[in-house]
Coordinates of C-alpha atoms and ligand atoms in Angstrom, one line a residue:
M1 CA 17.1 -28.1 -49.6
T2 CA 18.1 -24.6 -50.9
A3 CA 21.5 -24.0 -52.6
A4 CA 22.6 -22.1 -49.6
E5 CA 21.7 -24.9 -47.2
G6 CA 23.6 -27.1 -49.5
T7 CA 26.9 -25.3 -48.9
R8 CA 27.1 -26.6 -45.3
L9 CA 30.6 -27.7 -44.4
E10 CA 31.2 -31.1 -42.9
Y11 CA 33.4 -31.1 -39.8
A12 CA 35.0 -34.3 -38.2
T13 CA 34.0 -34.8 -34.7
A14 CA 36.1 -33.1 -32.1
P15 CA 35.1 -34.8 -28.8
E16 CA 36.5 -33.5 -25.5
R17 CA 38.4 -36.4 -24.0
L18 CA 38.9 -35.3 -20.5
R19 CA 36.6 -37.0 -18.0
P20 CA 36.3 -35.5 -14.5
Q21 CA 36.3 -37.8 -11.6
I22 CA 32.6 -38.3 -10.6
D23 CA 31.9 -40.0 -7.3
A24 CA 29.2 -42.6 -7.1
S25 CA 27.3 -40.6 -4.4
Y26 CA 27.6 -37.1 -2.8
G27 CA 26.4 -35.9 0.6
L28 CA 25.4 -32.5 1.6
F29 CA 28.1 -29.9 2.3
I30 CA 27.5 -28.6 5.8
N31 CA 30.0 -26.9 8.1
G32 CA 32.9 -27.7 5.8
E33 CA 32.3 -31.4 5.3
F34 CA 30.2 -33.8 3.3
V35 CA 27.6 -35.3 5.5
E36 CA 24.8 -37.8 5.1
P37 CA 21.2 -36.3 5.0
A38 CA 19.0 -36.8 8.0
S39 CA 16.5 -38.9 6.0
N40 CA 19.4 -40.9 4.2
A41 CA 17.3 -40.3 1.1
S42 CA 19.0 -39.5 -2.3
F43 CA 18.2 -38.9 -5.9
V44 CA 19.8 -39.7 -9.1
T45 CA 21.4 -37.0 -11.4
T46 CA 21.7 -38.1 -15.0
D47 CA 23.5 -37.0 -18.2
P48 CA 20.6 -35.6 -20.5
A49 CA 22.6 -36.4 -23.6
T50 CA 22.7 -40.2 -22.9
G51 CA 20.2 -40.8 -20.1
R52 CA 23.2 -42.3 -18.1
K53 CA 23.2 -42.0 -14.5
L54 CA 26.0 -39.9 -13.2
A55 CA 25.7 -40.1 -9.4
E56 CA 23.5 -40.4 -6.4
V57 CA 23.0 -37.1 -4.6
A58 CA 21.7 -36.5 -1.0
Q59 CA 18.2 -35.3 -0.6
G60 CA 18.2 -32.7 2.1
D61 CA 15.1 -31.8 4.2
E62 CA 14.1 -29.3 7.0
R63 CA 16.5 -30.9 9.4
D64 CA 19.4 -30.6 7.0
V65 CA 18.5 -27.1 6.2
D66 CA 18.4 -26.4 9.8
R67 CA 21.8 -27.8 10.4
A68 CA 23.1 -25.8 7.6
V69 CA 21.6 -22.6 8.9
Q70 CA 23.1 -23.2 12.4
A71 CA 26.5 -23.8 10.8
A72 CA 26.2 -20.6 8.6
K73 CA 25.1 -18.6 11.7
A74 CA 28.0 -19.8 13.8
A75 CA 30.4 -19.1 11.0
G76 CA 28.9 -15.7 10.3
A77 CA 29.9 -14.5 13.8
R78 CA 33.5 -14.9 12.7
W79 CA 33.3 -14.3 9.0
S80 CA 31.6 -11.0 9.3
R81 CA 34.2 -9.7 11.7
L82 CA 37.2 -10.9 9.6
K83 CA 39.2 -8.1 8.2
P84 CA 37.6 -7.3 4.8
S85 CA 41.0 -7.7 3.0
E86 CA 41.3 -11.2 4.5
R87 CA 37.8 -12.1 3.2
A88 CA 39.0 -10.8 -0.1
K89 CA 41.9 -13.2 -0.1
Y90 CA 39.6 -16.2 0.2
L91 CA 37.6 -15.0 -2.8
F92 CA 40.7 -14.4 -4.8
R93 CA 41.9 -18.0 -4.0
L94 CA 38.4 -19.4 -5.0
A95 CA 38.6 -17.5 -8.3
R96 CA 42.1 -18.7 -9.0
R97 CA 41.3 -22.4 -8.2
L98 CA 38.2 -22.2 -10.3
Q99 CA 40.4 -21.1 -13.2
E100 CA 42.8 -23.9 -12.5
C101 CA 40.1 -26.5 -12.5
S102 CA 38.1 -24.9 -15.2
R103 CA 38.4 -27.6 -17.9
E104 CA 37.4 -30.4 -15.6
L105 CA 34.5 -28.3 -14.2
A106 CA 33.4 -27.3 -17.8
V107 CA 33.1 -31.0 -18.7
L108 CA 31.3 -31.8 -15.6
E109 CA 28.8 -29.0 -16.2
T110 CA 28.2 -30.2 -19.8
M111 CA 27.7 -33.8 -18.6
D112 CA 25.3 -32.9 -15.9
G113 CA 23.3 -30.2 -17.7
G114 CA 23.5 -31.0 -21.5
K115 CA 24.9 -27.7 -22.6
P116 CA 27.6 -27.7 -25.4
I117 CA 31.1 -27.8 -24.0
R118 CA 31.9 -24.6 -26.1
E119 CA 29.4 -22.7 -23.8
S120 CA 30.5 -24.1 -20.5
R121 CA 34.2 -23.7 -21.4
D122 CA 34.0 -20.2 -22.9
V123 CA 31.1 -18.7 -21.0
D124 CA 30.1 -20.4 -17.7
L125 CA 33.5 -21.0 -16.3
P126 CA 35.3 -17.8 -17.2
L127 CA 32.3 -15.7 -15.9
A128 CA 32.1 -17.8 -12.7
A129 CA 35.7 -17.1 -11.9
Q130 CA 35.2 -13.5 -12.9
H131 CA 32.5 -13.0 -10.4
F132 CA 34.8 -14.2 -7.5
F133 CA 37.6 -12.0 -8.8
Y134 CA 35.3 -9.0 -9.2
H135 CA 33.7 -9.4 -5.7
A136 CA 37.0 -10.0 -4.0
G137 CA 37.9 -6.7 -5.2
W138 CA 34.9 -5.1 -3.5
A139 CA 35.3 -6.9 -0.2
D140 CA 37.5 -4.2 1.4
K141 CA 36.0 -1.2 -0.5
L142 CA 32.4 -1.5 0.4
Q143 CA 32.2 1.8 2.0
F144 CA 32.9 3.3 -1.3
A145 CA 30.0 1.5 -2.9
F146 CA 27.5 3.3 -0.6
A147 CA 28.3 6.9 -0.2
G148 CA 27.4 8.3 3.2
A149 CA 26.3 4.9 4.6
T150 CA 28.0 2.1 6.5
P151 CA 27.3 -1.3 4.9
K152 CA 26.8 -4.1 7.3
P153 CA 26.2 -7.8 6.5
L154 CA 22.8 -9.2 6.7
G155 CA 23.6 -12.7 8.1
V156 CA 22.7 -16.1 6.7
C157 CA 21.4 -15.9 3.1
G158 CA 19.4 -18.6 1.5
Q159 CA 20.1 -18.9 -2.2
I160 CA 18.2 -21.1 -4.6
I161 CA 19.4 -21.6 -8.2
P162 CA 18.2 -23.2 -11.4
W163 CA 19.7 -25.7 -13.9
N164 CA 20.6 -23.4 -16.8
F165 CA 23.8 -22.1 -15.5
P166 CA 24.4 -24.2 -12.4
L167 CA 28.0 -23.2 -11.5
L168 CA 27.7 -19.7 -12.8
M169 CA 24.6 -19.0 -10.8
A170 CA 26.2 -20.4 -7.8
A171 CA 29.2 -18.0 -8.2
W172 CA 26.9 -15.2 -9.1
K173 CA 25.1 -15.6 -5.7
I174 CA 27.7 -16.8 -3.4
A175 CA 30.5 -14.2 -4.3
P176 CA 28.6 -11.0 -3.5
A177 CA 27.1 -12.5 -0.3
L178 CA 30.6 -13.5 1.0
A179 CA 32.2 -10.3 -0.1
C180 CA 29.7 -8.4 2.1
G181 CA 30.4 -10.5 5.2
N182 CA 27.4 -12.8 4.9
T183 CA 27.3 -16.6 5.1
V184 CA 25.3 -18.9 2.6
V185 CA 23.0 -21.8 2.4
L186 CA 22.8 -22.7 -1.3
K187 CA 20.2 -25.0 -2.9
P188 CA 21.3 -26.1 -6.4
A189 CA 18.8 -27.4 -8.9
E190 CA 17.9 -31.1 -8.7
T191 CA 18.9 -31.9 -12.2
T192 CA 22.3 -30.2 -12.1
P193 CA 23.8 -30.4 -8.5
L194 CA 27.4 -31.7 -9.4
T195 CA 29.4 -28.6 -10.2
A196 CA 28.1 -26.8 -6.9
L197 CA 29.3 -29.9 -5.0
H198 CA 32.7 -29.7 -6.7
L199 CA 32.8 -26.1 -5.9
A200 CA 32.4 -27.1 -2.3
R201 CA 35.5 -29.4 -2.6
I202 CA 37.4 -26.3 -3.9
M203 CA 36.2 -24.4 -0.8
Q204 CA 37.7 -27.2 1.3
E205 CA 41.0 -27.1 -0.6
I206 CA 41.4 -23.3 -0.2
E207 CA 40.4 -23.7 3.4
L208 CA 37.4 -21.4 3.4
P209 CA 36.3 -21.3 7.0
D210 CA 33.8 -24.1 7.9
G211 CA 30.2 -23.1 7.6
V212 CA 30.7 -19.9 5.5
V213 CA 29.1 -21.8 2.5
N214 CA 26.7 -24.7 2.9
I215 CA 25.2 -26.6 0.1
V216 CA 22.0 -28.5 0.6
T217 CA 20.8 -30.5 -2.4
G218 CA 17.3 -31.6 -3.2
A219 CA 14.2 -30.7 -5.1
G220 CA 11.5 -28.1 -4.6
N221 CA 10.7 -29.2 -1.0
T222 CA 14.3 -28.6 0.0
G223 CA 14.1 -25.2 -1.6
A224 CA 10.8 -24.5 0.4
A225 CA 12.6 -25.5 3.5
V226 CA 15.3 -22.9 2.8
V227 CA 12.9 -20.2 2.1
N228 CA 10.8 -21.0 5.3
H229 CA 13.7 -21.3 7.8
P230 CA 13.3 -18.5 10.4
G231 CA 17.0 -18.1 10.6
M232 CA 17.4 -16.7 7.0
K233 CA 18.2 -13.1 6.7
K234 CA 17.9 -12.9 3.1
I235 CA 16.5 -15.0 0.2
A236 CA 17.8 -14.8 -3.4
F237 CA 16.0 -17.0 -6.0
T238 CA 16.5 -17.6 -9.6
G239 CA 14.0 -19.7 -11.3
S240 CA 10.5 -19.9 -12.8
T241 CA 8.0 -17.0 -12.2
D242 CA 5.5 -19.5 -10.6
V243 CA 7.9 -20.5 -8.0
G244 CA 9.0 -17.0 -7.5
R245 CA 5.5 -15.9 -6.8
H246 CA 5.1 -18.7 -4.4
I247 CA 8.3 -17.6 -2.5
M248 CA 6.9 -14.1 -2.3
H249 CA 3.7 -15.3 -0.8
S250 CA 5.7 -17.4 1.8
L251 CA 7.8 -14.4 2.9
A252 CA 4.9 -11.9 2.9
A253 CA 4.8 -11.8 6.5
R254 CA 8.5 -11.7 7.2
D255 CA 10.7 -8.7 7.0
I256 CA 13.7 -10.0 5.2
P257 CA 15.1 -8.8 1.8
L258 CA 14.2 -10.9 -1.2
T259 CA 15.7 -10.8 -4.8
L260 CA 13.9 -12.7 -7.6
E261 CA 15.3 -13.4 -11.1
L262 CA 12.5 -15.1 -12.9
G263 CA 11.3 -15.9 -16.4
G264 CA 11.3 -14.0 -19.5
K265 CA 9.9 -13.6 -23.0
S266 CA 12.5 -11.2 -24.3
P267 CA 12.2 -9.4 -27.6
N268 CA 14.9 -8.8 -30.1
I269 CA 13.9 -5.8 -32.5
V270 CA 15.8 -5.7 -35.8
F271 CA 15.4 -2.4 -37.8
A272 CA 16.0 -2.3 -41.6
D273 CA 19.1 -0.1 -41.0
A274 CA 20.9 -2.7 -38.8
S275 CA 23.9 -4.6 -39.9
L276 CA 22.0 -7.7 -40.9
D277 CA 24.7 -10.3 -40.6
Q278 CA 25.5 -9.1 -37.2
A279 CA 21.8 -9.1 -36.2
I280 CA 21.4 -12.7 -37.5
E281 CA 24.3 -13.9 -35.3
G282 CA 22.8 -12.0 -32.3
V283 CA 19.5 -13.5 -32.9
V284 CA 20.9 -17.0 -33.4
S285 CA 23.1 -16.9 -30.2
G286 CA 20.2 -15.3 -28.3
I287 CA 17.9 -18.3 -28.8
W288 CA 19.5 -21.4 -30.3
F289 CA 22.9 -21.5 -28.6
N290 CA 22.5 -23.3 -25.2
Q291 CA 19.2 -24.8 -26.4
G292 CA 17.3 -21.6 -25.5
H293 CA 17.8 -22.6 -21.9
V294 CA 18.6 -18.9 -20.9
C295 CA 16.1 -17.0 -18.9
C296 CA 16.8 -13.9 -21.1
A297 CA 16.7 -15.9 -24.3
G298 CA 15.5 -13.6 -27.2
S299 CA 12.5 -15.8 -27.9
R300 CA 10.5 -13.2 -29.8
L301 CA 12.0 -11.6 -32.8
Y302 CA 10.4 -8.5 -34.4
V303 CA 11.8 -7.6 -37.8
E304 CA 11.0 -4.5 -39.7
E305 CA 8.5 -5.5 -42.3
C306 CA 10.5 -4.3 -45.3
I307 CA 13.5 -6.6 -44.6
A308 CA 11.5 -9.5 -43.2
E309 CA 11.7 -11.8 -46.2
E310 CA 15.4 -11.3 -46.7
F311 CA 16.0 -11.6 -42.9
I312 CA 14.0 -14.8 -42.6
A313 CA 15.8 -16.4 -45.5
A314 CA 19.1 -15.5 -43.9
L315 CA 17.8 -17.0 -40.6
R316 CA 16.8 -20.2 -42.3
E317 CA 20.2 -20.5 -43.9
R318 CA 22.1 -19.9 -40.6
M319 CA 19.8 -22.4 -38.8
A320 CA 20.6 -25.0 -41.4
R321 CA 24.3 -24.7 -40.4
L322 CA 23.8 -25.3 -36.6
R323 CA 25.1 -28.5 -35.3
V324 CA 22.9 -30.3 -32.9
G325 CA 24.3 -33.3 -30.9
D326 CA 26.9 -34.5 -28.6
P327 CA 27.4 -31.7 -26.2
L328 CA 31.0 -32.9 -25.5
D329 CA 31.8 -32.2 -29.1
K330 CA 33.6 -28.9 -29.4
N331 CA 31.8 -28.2 -32.8
T332 CA 28.3 -28.5 -31.3
D333 CA 26.1 -25.4 -31.1
V334 CA 23.0 -27.0 -29.7
G335 CA 23.3 -29.6 -27.0
A336 CA 20.7 -31.7 -25.1
I337 CA 17.6 -30.5 -23.4
N338 CA 18.1 -30.6 -19.7
S339 CA 15.4 -33.0 -18.7
A340 CA 12.7 -35.1 -20.1
E341 CA 10.0 -32.9 -18.5
Q342 CA 11.6 -29.8 -20.1
L343 CA 11.6 -31.6 -23.4
E344 CA 7.8 -32.5 -23.1
R345 CA 7.1 -28.9 -22.3
I346 CA 8.9 -27.6 -25.3
E347 CA 7.3 -30.2 -27.5
G348 CA 3.9 -29.2 -26.1
L349 CA 4.4 -25.6 -26.9
V350 CA 5.6 -26.3 -30.4
S351 CA 2.5 -28.3 -31.2
C352 CA 0.4 -25.6 -29.7
G353 CA 2.0 -23.2 -32.1
R354 CA 1.2 -25.3 -35.0
D355 CA -2.3 -26.0 -33.8
Q356 CA -3.0 -22.2 -33.5
G357 CA -1.9 -21.7 -37.1
A358 CA 1.7 -20.5 -37.0
V359 CA 4.2 -22.0 -39.5
L360 CA 6.9 -24.0 -38.2
H361 CA 10.5 -23.9 -39.8
E362 CA 12.7 -26.8 -38.8
I363 CA 15.2 -27.4 -41.4
N364 CA 18.2 -28.6 -39.4
D365 CA 18.4 -32.2 -40.5
D366 CA 21.4 -33.5 -38.4
P367 CA 20.4 -37.0 -37.2
L368 CA 19.7 -36.7 -33.5
P369 CA 21.3 -39.2 -31.1
S370 CA 19.0 -42.1 -30.3
R371 CA 19.2 -41.7 -26.5
G372 CA 18.8 -38.6 -24.3
N373 CA 16.6 -35.4 -24.7
W374 CA 16.8 -33.5 -27.9
H375 CA 15.0 -30.7 -29.8
R376 CA 16.1 -29.2 -33.0
P377 CA 16.3 -25.4 -33.3
C378 CA 13.3 -24.1 -35.0
F379 CA 11.3 -20.9 -35.6
F380 CA 7.7 -20.0 -36.3
T381 CA 6.4 -17.4 -38.8
G382 CA 2.8 -16.3 -39.0
V383 CA 2.8 -15.8 -35.3
E384 CA -0.1 -13.7 -33.9
P385 CA 0.5 -11.8 -30.6
S386 CA -2.3 -13.9 -29.0
H387 CA -0.6 -17.2 -29.9
T388 CA 0.7 -19.1 -26.8
I389 CA 4.1 -19.4 -28.4
A390 CA 4.3 -15.5 -28.6
R391 CA 3.3 -15.1 -24.8
E392 CA 4.6 -18.0 -22.9
E393 CA 8.2 -18.8 -22.0
I394 CA 9.3 -21.9 -23.8
F395 CA 12.8 -22.3 -22.4
G396 CA 13.9 -24.2 -25.5
P397 CA 15.4 -23.5 -29.0
V398 CA 12.1 -22.2 -30.4
L399 CA 11.9 -18.6 -31.9
S400 CA 8.7 -16.7 -32.8
V401 CA 9.2 -14.3 -35.6
M402 CA 6.9 -11.3 -36.1
T403 CA 7.1 -8.1 -38.1
F404 CA 6.5 -4.3 -37.5
R405 CA 6.3 -1.2 -39.5
T406 CA 7.2 1.7 -37.2
P407 CA 9.3 2.1 -34.1
E408 CA 6.2 2.9 -32.0
E409 CA 4.7 -0.4 -33.1
A410 CA 7.9 -2.3 -32.3
I411 CA 8.0 -0.8 -28.8
R412 CA 4.3 -1.5 -28.1
R413 CA 4.5 -5.1 -29.2
A414 CA 7.8 -5.7 -27.4
N415 CA 6.3 -4.4 -24.2
S416 CA 3.1 -6.2 -24.4
T417 CA 4.2 -9.2 -22.2
P418 CA 3.9 -9.7 -18.4
Y419 CA 7.7 -10.2 -18.5
G420 CA 10.5 -7.7 -18.5
L421 CA 13.9 -9.4 -18.2
A422 CA 15.9 -8.4 -21.3
A423 CA 15.6 -7.0 -24.8
G424 CA 17.7 -6.5 -27.9
V425 CA 17.7 -3.5 -30.4
W426 CA 19.5 -3.7 -33.8
T427 CA 19.9 -0.5 -35.7
D428 CA 22.8 1.6 -37.2
K429 CA 21.4 4.8 -35.6
G430 CA 22.7 5.8 -32.2
A431 CA 19.8 8.2 -31.5
K432 CA 17.3 5.4 -32.2
I433 CA 19.1 3.1 -29.9
F434 CA 18.8 5.5 -27.0
D435 CA 15.3 6.4 -27.7
I436 CA 14.1 2.7 -28.0
A437 CA 16.2 1.4 -25.2
A438 CA 14.7 3.9 -22.8
R439 CA 11.2 2.9 -23.7
L440 CA 11.6 -0.8 -23.5
E441 CA 10.2 -2.4 -20.3
A442 CA 13.3 -4.7 -19.6
G443 CA 15.8 -4.8 -16.9
V444 CA 18.6 -5.3 -19.5
V445 CA 18.6 -3.8 -23.1
W446 CA 21.4 -5.0 -25.4
C447 CA 22.2 -2.8 -28.3
N448 CA 23.6 -4.4 -31.4
T449 CA 24.6 -7.4 -29.4
Y450 CA 22.9 -9.9 -27.2
N451 CA 23.5 -12.2 -24.2
M452 CA 26.6 -10.3 -23.1
F453 CA 27.4 -10.6 -19.4
D454 CA 30.1 -9.1 -17.1
A455 CA 30.4 -9.3 -13.4
S456 CA 30.5 -5.6 -13.2
S457 CA 27.2 -5.1 -15.0
P458 CA 24.0 -5.5 -13.0
F459 CA 21.5 -8.0 -14.3
G460 CA 17.9 -8.6 -13.4
G461 CA 14.3 -8.0 -14.4
T462 CA 11.2 -5.9 -14.0
K463 CA 7.4 -6.8 -14.0
A464 CA 6.8 -10.6 -13.8
S465 CA 10.6 -11.1 -14.4
G466 CA 11.4 -10.2 -10.8
F467 CA 13.2 -7.5 -9.0
G468 CA 16.7 -6.8 -7.6
R469 CA 20.0 -6.9 -9.5
E470 CA 22.9 -9.3 -9.5
G471 CA 26.4 -8.2 -10.4
G472 CA 28.0 -4.8 -10.2
R473 CA 27.7 -2.3 -7.5
H474 CA 23.9 -2.6 -7.6
G475 CA 24.2 -6.3 -6.8
L476 CA 26.1 -5.6 -3.6
R477 CA 23.1 -3.7 -2.4
A478 CA 21.0 -6.9 -2.0
Y479 CA 23.6 -8.2 0.6
V480 CA 24.1 -5.4 3.0
Q481 CA 22.0 -3.4 5.4
L482 CA 23.0 0.3 5.4
A483 CA 23.4 2.3 8.6
E484 CA 23.8 6.0 8.3
A485 CA 27.5 7.0 8.7
R486 CA 28.1 9.3 11.6
S487 CA 29.3 12.7 10.4
Ligands
LIG1 P1 12.9 -24.1 -13.6 O1 11.6 -24.1 -14.3 O2 13.9 -23.1 -14.2 O3 13.3 -25.5 -13.3 P2 12.1 -23.8 -11.0 O4 11.5 -22.5 -10.4 O5 11.1 -25.0 -11.0 O6 12.6 -23.4 -12.3 O7 13.3 -24.3 -10.2 C1 14.3 -23.3 -9.8 C2 14.9 -23.7 -8.4 O8 13.9 -23.5 -7.4 C3 15.3 -25.2 -8.3 O9 16.5 -25.3 -7.5 C4 14.1 -25.9 -7.6 O10 14.5 -27.1 -7.0 C5 13.7 -24.8 -6.7 N1 12.3 -24.8 -6.2 C6 11.2 -25.5 -6.9 N2 10.1 -25.3 -6.2 C7 10.5 -24.5 -5.1 C8 9.7 -24.0 -3.9 N3 8.4 -24.2 -3.8 N4 10.4 -23.2 -3.0 C9 11.7 -23.0 -3.2 N5 12.5 -23.5 -4.2 C10 11.8 -24.2 -5.2

C-alpha cells in the first residue's frame, strides 16, 4: 500500500433505516388495477446485495399484453381529447407525489437493484420527478414545440426498460408519452420491477384515469409480446444492442416509429491542460459510481501521454478511497452488481483482459460482503485497441486506460468503436472543446463534466448505440405525429 492509500479515512457505518412496505406478491397493473396474469405464473425479484427474496412478481404473456393494449386504447380515446392543461395537472400531481414518496422509493430502488442509496436518493428520484414536472409544462404548449405543424398523439406506446435506472427510465418514457396525449404499456426489467409497480400505486392515488398507464412485468418474452402486438403505435426501447437489433428486425415490416437507446463504450479524453483533480472526479463518477451500470459509462479513458503516469497514480489513489459494500449505507460509493449473470459477464471480461495481456489494477481492499453479487472497482493499463475490454461493453466497474499523443489521435481512437452513445472531453481550452466535441461520434458529449442529466436536455445515441432522443423538445418528437397546420 502506498503512503497516499494509507491516508484513507475510516467512517462509521451510516445505514439507511427506513424500510419500505414490500408486498409478498405483485400483480400486473392493467386498466387502473392490479390483476392476476393469465398464466398465473410469477417470478422472484431479489435483493442483489443479500440474495434475499423481496417479492413474487406476475409474469405477463401475450394475453396480458393484449389486455393492457385494449385498456390503453380505450383510455386513449378520452386521454387524447382531454384538455392539455388537464393532462398537465395529472403529470404535476405525479411529480409532486413522487417527491413526497422519494425516500421510500429510493430505498426500494436500492434494495431491488443494488445501487448505492446515495445515487438513488440524489440522482434517480429527483430526476424522475423532474421528468414529470418538465413534461407537465409541455402538455399544453406542444404547438410551440413544433413550429408550423400541429402535433397529434400516436396512440398506444409500448415501452421496454432495463434495470440500471428502473424508476428513472419509467419516468423518462412515460412522462413525454402522456404529455403528448398517448397511453402506455410499460415493461420493466425482470430484475428490477418493484419501483415501477409502486409508481403504479401512485398513479392510483392521484386518480390518473384507468388504462392511461399499464405495467406488464415479465422477462424477454413479455418484452417481445409488447413489441409484436399489432395495436402498438410506437415502440421505445432501452437496453442491450443485441435486443435492440432484434426489435428492429421484428418491426421492419411495420410502419410504426421506434426509438432505441442501446449500449455504449464511451470514451473520456483527458488533455494535459485539463484541471486534473476535476478530471479524476469525472472519470471516477463516470465509471465506478453506480457499479458502471450506466449505458453511457465512461469505460474507455484516453489520457494525453505526457500526464499519463501522474494521472494513473492519482486514479489509483482515488480508487483506493472508494467504499464498496452495503448499498443502503449512505457512505457507499459502489454497491452490488445487479444480478449473478451480470457479475459472471463482468468477471469473464476481466479475465479476458488479463489473458490478452492488459495489466489489472484492483487496489480497493474493503472486505466484500459474503453474500450477494459484488465486483471491486478496477482499471486496466497496457490496453491495446484490439483487446476485448477496449471494444466490448462491460457494464461493470471496469475501466480501460489508454494514452494518446495528439488531438487527432485521441479523436480517431475515441471514434473507433461501433458505439456512439456518449463521450467526455477534459481541457482548459474552450476552442479545443468545441473542435473536439464536434468531431466525436457520440449522441452526448460532456465537456469538463460527466454523467450530467437534465429533463430539458435530449439524450440518445448514434451508430450502434441507437437513435432517437429522450428528454427536451427533441424527446417530444418521438411521441407525436405532425400534421401541417393550415395557414
Ligand atoms: P440488459 O443487458 O441491459 O439487461 P436487455 O436488452 O437484455 O438489456 O434487457 C432490457 C429490457 O429488454 C428488459 O426489460 C428485458 O426484459 C427486455 N427484453 C429482453 N429481450 C427482449 C426481446 N427479445 N424483446 C423485447 N424486450 C426484450
